[in-house]
Amino acid sequence: MTEPQPERPKTPELSGVDLARQALVAAKEQARARGAAAQQKKQARRGGGLRSGARADGRDPLPLGAAINRLITERGWEAPAAVGGVMGRWPQMVGPEVAQHCEPQRYDEDARVLTVQCDSTAWATQLRLLAPQLVARLNDDLGHGTVKMIKVLGPGGPARRYGQLRAPGSKGPGDTYG
C-alpha cells in the first residue's frame, strides 16, 4: 500500500495590493542600482571619488622595498631577481679564489642556464669540473630547478688584427684562445 502524501500548503494567490507592493520593492531596488551606477560615473569624472583621510588606501605611498617586491611579483620576475642576487653574492657562493677568476655574465630564464666567463682556459676547465656541485648549491639557495646548467666560457682573445702579414684563413690568436 502506498502511504497518503502529505498535502503541501498552497501558495496564496497574490491580490492586487500585494502585487503592487512587490512591484514597488522591485522598482526601488532598480532605482538604487541605477543611482549607484550614476554616482560611480560622476565620481569617475571627478577623479575617482577617493578622499584623503586618516586611514590607508591604495593611493598611499609604499616604501621602496615593498614597491619593488610588489613589482617583481606582479611581473613574474622572481627567478631572474633571485639569480641576480646570486650574481651579487658570487664570491660567497663559489669562494674568493674562484670568484677572482670566474665571473657570471648572464642568466637565460627560458633555458635556465647561467653563463660564466673565466679569465683563463685552466680556470674554465676547473669550473667545468665544479659545475655539477655549483648547480646543486645554486638550486639549494634559489629553489629546485632554477639553474639546470652552467655554461662556461673561456677567455676572450685579443682583438683581431688584419694586415699584410696574415696567413689566409688564419684566426690569429683566436686559434688558441677559448
PDB file of C-alpha atoms in Angstrom, residues 15-16 18 24 27 29 39 52-53 68 70 91 107-108 110 120 123 128 130 135-136 143 147-148 151 161 164 168:
ATOM      1  CA  SER A  15      -4.023  40.082  -4.775  1.00  0.00           C
ATOM      2  CA  GLY A  16      -3.743  43.472  -6.429  1.00  0.00           C
ATOM      3  CA  ASP A  18       0.333  42.546  -2.800  1.00  0.00           C
ATOM      4  CA  LEU A  24       7.230  48.873  -5.693  1.00  0.00           C
ATOM      5  CA  ALA A  27      11.287  49.384  -8.679  1.00  0.00           C
ATOM      6  CA  GLU A  29      15.908  48.189  -5.990  1.00  0.00           C
ATOM      7  CA  GLN A  39      27.108  58.079  -8.669  1.00  0.00           C
ATOM      8  CA  SER A  52      42.391  61.591   1.642  1.00  0.00           C
ATOM      9  CA  GLY A  53      41.909  60.693   5.241  1.00  0.00           C
ATOM     10  CA  ILE A  68      59.994  46.741  -5.745  1.00  0.00           C
ATOM     11  CA  ARG A  70      55.310  44.050  -5.473  1.00  0.00           C
ATOM     12  CA  PRO A  91      82.211  35.318  -4.134  1.00  0.00           C
ATOM     13  CA  TYR A 107      71.105  34.049 -16.935  1.00  0.00           C
ATOM     14  CA  ASP A 108      68.785  32.660 -19.600  1.00  0.00           C
ATOM     15  CA  ASP A 110      63.886  30.075 -20.622  1.00  0.00           C
ATOM     16  CA  SER A 120      91.988  31.549 -18.470  1.00  0.00           C
ATOM     17  CA  TRP A 123      90.038  28.142 -14.786  1.00  0.00           C
ATOM     18  CA  ARG A 128      83.501  22.870 -15.808  1.00  0.00           C
ATOM     19  CA  LEU A 130      82.911  22.064 -10.452  1.00  0.00           C
ATOM     20  CA  VAL A 135      74.351  23.800  -9.864  1.00  0.00           C
ATOM     21  CA  ALA A 136      73.337  21.847  -6.754  1.00  0.00           C
ATOM     22  CA  GLY A 143      64.868  26.660  -5.366  1.00  0.00           C
ATOM     23  CA  VAL A 147      69.540  26.585 -12.720  1.00  0.00           C
ATOM     24  CA  LYS A 148      69.830  23.469 -14.878  1.00  0.00           C
ATOM     25  CA  LYS A 151      77.746  27.340 -19.452  1.00  0.00           C
ATOM     26  CA  ARG A 161      94.299  42.450 -36.475  1.00  0.00           C
ATOM     27  CA  GLN A 164      99.631  42.017 -44.960  1.00  0.00           C
ATOM     28  CA  PRO A 168      94.855  33.342 -45.385  1.00  0.00           C
TER      29      PRO A 168
END
